[in-house]
Amino acid sequence: MLIYLAAMGNIPTSLYESADLEGAGPIKKWWYITVPLLKSTTTFLLITGTISALQVFAQVMMLTDGGPGISTQVVVHRVYTSAFRDFDFGLSSAMALILFIAIMVITLIQRRLTDQKAEYLA
């Protein structure tokens, strides 16, 4: 919410004033001015939220430690247990690399779906 408020604070008021002069109502101002100018912020929050969801670790570790059994085990917790409990660093490195690739693919798909230009790919 704080990031959205900061982004909305950066929208020039002159755009809203010119829309008032043209006779636009509040819904049209929201749809044609605010929503398009918040598109990059929405994309950023969508990507960072997805990455955060895929890398959840502390909650699982503190609350359930992956149990009972493996019912609440997530990928990052599995990487941790493989490395520091089982001492299988090769397997945990491979799982971490696969997690990285999965996050990268999901991020690229999200960028394509939100029509954000990826300058580094062009």
PDB file of C-alpha atoms in Angstrom:
ATOM      1  CA  MET A   1       0.000   0.000   0.000  1.00  0.00           C
ATOM      2  CA  LEU A   2       2.837   2.354   0.850  1.00  0.00           C
ATOM      3  CA  ILE A   3       4.433   1.826  -2.558  1.00  0.00           C
ATOM      4  CA  TYR A   4       1.113   2.536  -4.279  1.00  0.00           C
ATOM      5  CA  LEU A   5       0.666   5.717  -2.241  1.00  0.00           C
ATOM      6  CA  ALA A   6       4.162   6.876  -3.183  1.00  0.00           C
ATOM      7  CA  ALA A   7       3.510   6.130  -6.854  1.00  0.00           C
ATOM      8  CA  MET A   8       0.186   7.987  -6.751  1.00  0.00           C
ATOM      9  CA  GLY A   9       1.930  10.930  -5.120  1.00  0.00           C
ATOM     10  CA  ASN A  10       4.274  11.124  -8.111  1.00  0.00           C
ATOM     11  CA  ILE A  11       1.448  11.496 -10.644  1.00  0.00           C
ATOM     12  CA  PRO A  12       1.423  15.128 -11.822  1.00  0.00           C
ATOM     13  CA  THR A  13      -1.667  17.037 -10.696  1.00  0.00           C
ATOM     14  CA  SER A  14      -1.662  18.875 -14.021  1.00  0.00           C
ATOM     15  CA  LEU A  15      -3.008  15.710 -15.658  1.00  0.00           C
ATOM     16  CA  TYR A  16      -5.995  15.681 -13.345  1.00  0.00           C
ATOM     17  CA  GLU A  17      -6.523  19.429 -13.806  1.00  0.00           C
ATOM     18  CA  SER A  18      -6.538  19.090 -17.577  1.00  0.00           C
ATOM     19  CA  ALA A  19      -8.974  16.179 -17.295  1.00  0.00           C
ATOM     20  CA  ASP A  20     -11.225  18.403 -15.159  1.00  0.00           C
ATOM     21  CA  LEU A  21     -11.116  21.065 -17.877  1.00  0.00           C
ATOM     22  CA  GLU A  22     -12.118  18.474 -20.450  1.00  0.00           C
ATOM     23  CA  GLY A  23     -15.072  17.411 -18.297  1.00  0.00           C
ATOM     24  CA  ALA A  24     -13.851  14.000 -17.186  1.00  0.00           C
ATOM     25  CA  GLY A  25     -15.497  12.511 -14.126  1.00  0.00           C
ATOM     26  CA  PRO A  26     -13.712  10.767 -11.279  1.00  0.00           C
ATOM     27  CA  ILE A  27     -14.112   7.302 -12.798  1.00  0.00           C
ATOM     28  CA  LYS A  28     -12.660   8.370 -16.149  1.00  0.00           C
ATOM     29  CA  LYS A  29      -9.782  10.140 -14.410  1.00  0.00           C
ATOM     30  CA  TRP A  30      -9.064   6.989 -12.433  1.00  0.00           C
ATOM     31  CA  TRP A  31      -9.283   4.691 -15.459  1.00  0.00           C
ATOM     32  CA  TYR A  32      -7.443   6.838 -18.010  1.00  0.00           C
ATOM     33  CA  ILE A  33      -4.863   8.598 -15.814  1.00  0.00           C
ATOM     34  CA  THR A  34      -4.225   6.752 -12.552  1.00  0.00           C
ATOM     35  CA  VAL A  35      -4.413   3.127 -13.701  1.00  0.00           C
ATOM     36  CA  PRO A  36      -2.027   3.486 -16.682  1.00  0.00           C
ATOM     37  CA  LEU A  37       0.498   5.456 -14.647  1.00  0.00           C
ATOM     38  CA  LEU A  38       0.439   2.817 -11.894  1.00  0.00           C
ATOM     39  CA  LYS A  39       1.031  -0.046 -14.331  1.00  0.00           C
ATOM     40  CA  SER A  40       4.785  -0.234 -13.738  1.00  0.00           C
ATOM     41  CA  THR A  41       4.255  -0.141  -9.959  1.00  0.00           C
ATOM     42  CA  THR A  42       1.690  -2.927 -10.216  1.00  0.00           C
ATOM     43  CA  THR A  43       4.098  -5.011 -12.288  1.00  0.00           C
ATOM     44  CA  PHE A  44       6.861  -4.464  -9.734  1.00  0.00           C
ATOM     45  CA  LEU A  45       4.613  -5.457  -6.824  1.00  0.00           C
ATOM     46  CA  LEU A  46       3.302  -8.504  -8.701  1.00  0.00           C
ATOM     47  CA  ILE A  47       6.812  -9.761  -9.436  1.00  0.00           C
ATOM     48  CA  THR A  48       8.214  -9.109  -5.966  1.00  0.00           C
ATOM     49  CA  GLY A  49       5.146 -10.684  -4.337  1.00  0.00           C
ATOM     50  CA  THR A  50       5.504 -13.814  -6.443  1.00  0.00           C
ATOM     51  CA  ILE A  51       9.205 -14.091  -5.650  1.00  0.00           C
ATOM     52  CA  SER A  52       8.465 -13.642  -1.946  1.00  0.00           C
ATOM     53  CA  ALA A  53       5.807 -16.349  -2.069  1.00  0.00           C
ATOM     54  CA  LEU A  54       8.152 -18.797  -3.769  1.00  0.00           C
ATOM     55  CA  GLN A  55      10.950 -18.116  -1.286  1.00  0.00           C
ATOM     56  CA  VAL A  56       8.999 -18.418   1.960  1.00  0.00           C
ATOM     57  CA  PHE A  57      11.231 -20.021   4.563  1.00  0.00           C
ATOM     58  CA  ALA A  58      11.167 -18.395   7.981  1.00  0.00           C
ATOM     59  CA  GLN A  59       7.465 -19.015   8.651  1.00  0.00           C
ATOM     60  CA  VAL A  60       7.711 -22.690   7.757  1.00  0.00           C
ATOM     61  CA  MET A  61      10.923 -23.143   9.727  1.00  0.00           C
ATOM     62  CA  MET A  62       9.656 -21.458  12.877  1.00  0.00           C
ATOM     63  CA  LEU A  63       6.092 -22.770  12.936  1.00  0.00           C
ATOM     64  CA  THR A  64       6.191 -26.333  11.655  1.00  0.00           C
ATOM     65  CA  ASP A  65       9.740 -27.182  10.505  1.00  0.00           C
ATOM     66  CA  GLY A  66       8.167 -28.792   7.440  1.00  0.00           C
ATOM     67  CA  GLY A  67       5.963 -31.149   9.408  1.00  0.00           C
ATOM     68  CA  PRO A  68       3.993 -33.100  10.290  1.00  0.00           C
ATOM     69  CA  GLY A  69       5.880 -35.345   7.958  1.00  0.00           C
ATOM     70  CA  ILE A  70       6.546 -33.194   4.922  1.00  0.00           C
ATOM     71  CA  SER A  71       3.061 -31.702   4.653  1.00  0.00           C
ATOM     72  CA  THR A  72       4.168 -28.065   5.010  1.00  0.00           C
ATOM     73  CA  GLN A  73       7.569 -28.359   3.391  1.00  0.00           C
ATOM     74  CA  VAL A  74       8.292 -25.768   0.700  1.00  0.00           C
ATOM     75  CA  VAL A  75      11.104 -25.642  -1.845  1.00  0.00           C
ATOM     76  CA  VAL A  76      13.434 -23.367   0.113  1.00  0.00           C
ATOM     77  CA  HIS A  77      12.945 -25.443   3.266  1.00  0.00           C
ATOM     78  CA  ARG A  78      13.795 -28.576   1.253  1.00  0.00           C
ATOM     79  CA  VAL A  79      16.976 -26.893  -0.018  1.00  0.00           C
ATOM     80  CA  TYR A  80      17.879 -26.027   3.573  1.00  0.00           C
ATOM     81  CA  THR A  81      17.241 -29.506   4.945  1.00  0.00           C
ATOM     82  CA  SER A  82      19.140 -31.090   2.072  1.00  0.00           C
ATOM     83  CA  ALA A  83      22.169 -28.888   2.663  1.00  0.00           C
ATOM     84  CA  PHE A  84      22.397 -28.461   6.417  1.00  0.00           C
ATOM     85  CA  ARG A  85      20.724 -31.567   7.811  1.00  0.00           C
ATOM     86  CA  ASP A  86      21.611 -34.157   5.193  1.00  0.00           C
ATOM     87  CA  PHE A  87      24.925 -32.504   4.166  1.00  0.00           C
ATOM     88  CA  ASP A  88      24.080 -33.080   0.503  1.00  0.00           C
ATOM     89  CA  PHE A  89      25.360 -29.788  -0.861  1.00  0.00           C
ATOM     90  CA  GLY A  90      25.304 -30.891  -4.509  1.00  0.00           C
ATOM     91  CA  LEU A  91      21.611 -31.729  -4.425  1.00  0.00           C
ATOM     92  CA  SER A  92      20.744 -28.545  -2.554  1.00  0.00           C
ATOM     93  CA  SER A  93      22.742 -26.461  -5.047  1.00  0.00           C
ATOM     94  CA  ALA A  94      20.911 -28.106  -7.937  1.00  0.00           C
ATOM     95  CA  MET A  95      17.535 -27.465  -6.280  1.00  0.00           C
ATOM     96  CA  ALA A  96      18.476 -23.832  -5.641  1.00  0.00           C
ATOM     97  CA  LEU A  97      19.479 -23.422  -9.286  1.00  0.00           C
ATOM     98  CA  ILE A  98      16.200 -24.954 -10.464  1.00  0.00           C
ATOM     99  CA  LEU A  99      14.319 -22.608  -8.112  1.00  0.00           C
ATOM    100  CA  PHE A 100      16.222 -19.667  -9.602  1.00  0.00           C
ATOM    101  CA  ILE A 101      15.358 -20.752 -13.144  1.00  0.00           C
ATOM    102  CA  ALA A 102      11.696 -21.238 -12.205  1.00  0.00           C
ATOM    103  CA  ILE A 103      11.536 -17.765 -10.635  1.00  0.00           C
ATOM    104  CA  MET A 104      13.205 -16.252 -13.715  1.00  0.00           C
ATOM    105  CA  VAL A 105      10.744 -17.952 -16.076  1.00  0.00           C
ATOM    106  CA  ILE A 106       7.744 -16.865 -13.987  1.00  0.00           C
ATOM    107  CA  THR A 107       9.098 -13.306 -13.849  1.00  0.00           C
ATOM    108  CA  LEU A 108       9.552 -13.172 -17.617  1.00  0.00           C
ATOM    109  CA  ILE A 109       6.030 -14.518 -18.150  1.00  0.00           C
ATOM    110  CA  GLN A 110       4.625 -11.894 -15.796  1.00  0.00           C
ATOM    111  CA  ARG A 111       6.515  -9.144 -17.625  1.00  0.00           C
ATOM    112  CA  ARG A 112       5.165 -10.362 -20.968  1.00  0.00           C
ATOM    113  CA  LEU A 113       1.611 -10.557 -19.650  1.00  0.00           C
ATOM    114  CA  THR A 114       1.735  -7.035 -18.249  1.00  0.00           C
ATOM    115  CA  ASP A 115       3.177  -5.674 -21.516  1.00  0.00           C
ATOM    116  CA  GLN A 116       6.281  -4.291 -19.862  1.00  0.00           C
ATOM    117  CA  LYS A 117       9.197  -3.858 -22.216  1.00  0.00           C
ATOM    118  CA  ALA A 118      12.201  -5.815 -21.130  1.00  0.00           C
ATOM    119  CA  GLU A 119      15.054  -3.578 -22.291  1.00  0.00           C
ATOM    120  CA  TYR A 120      17.650  -6.138 -21.328  1.00  0.00           C
ATOM    121  CA  LEU A 121      16.112  -8.702 -23.711  1.00  0.00           C
ATOM    122  CA  ALA A 122      15.751  -6.427 -26.729  1.00  0.00           C
TER     123      ALA A 122
END
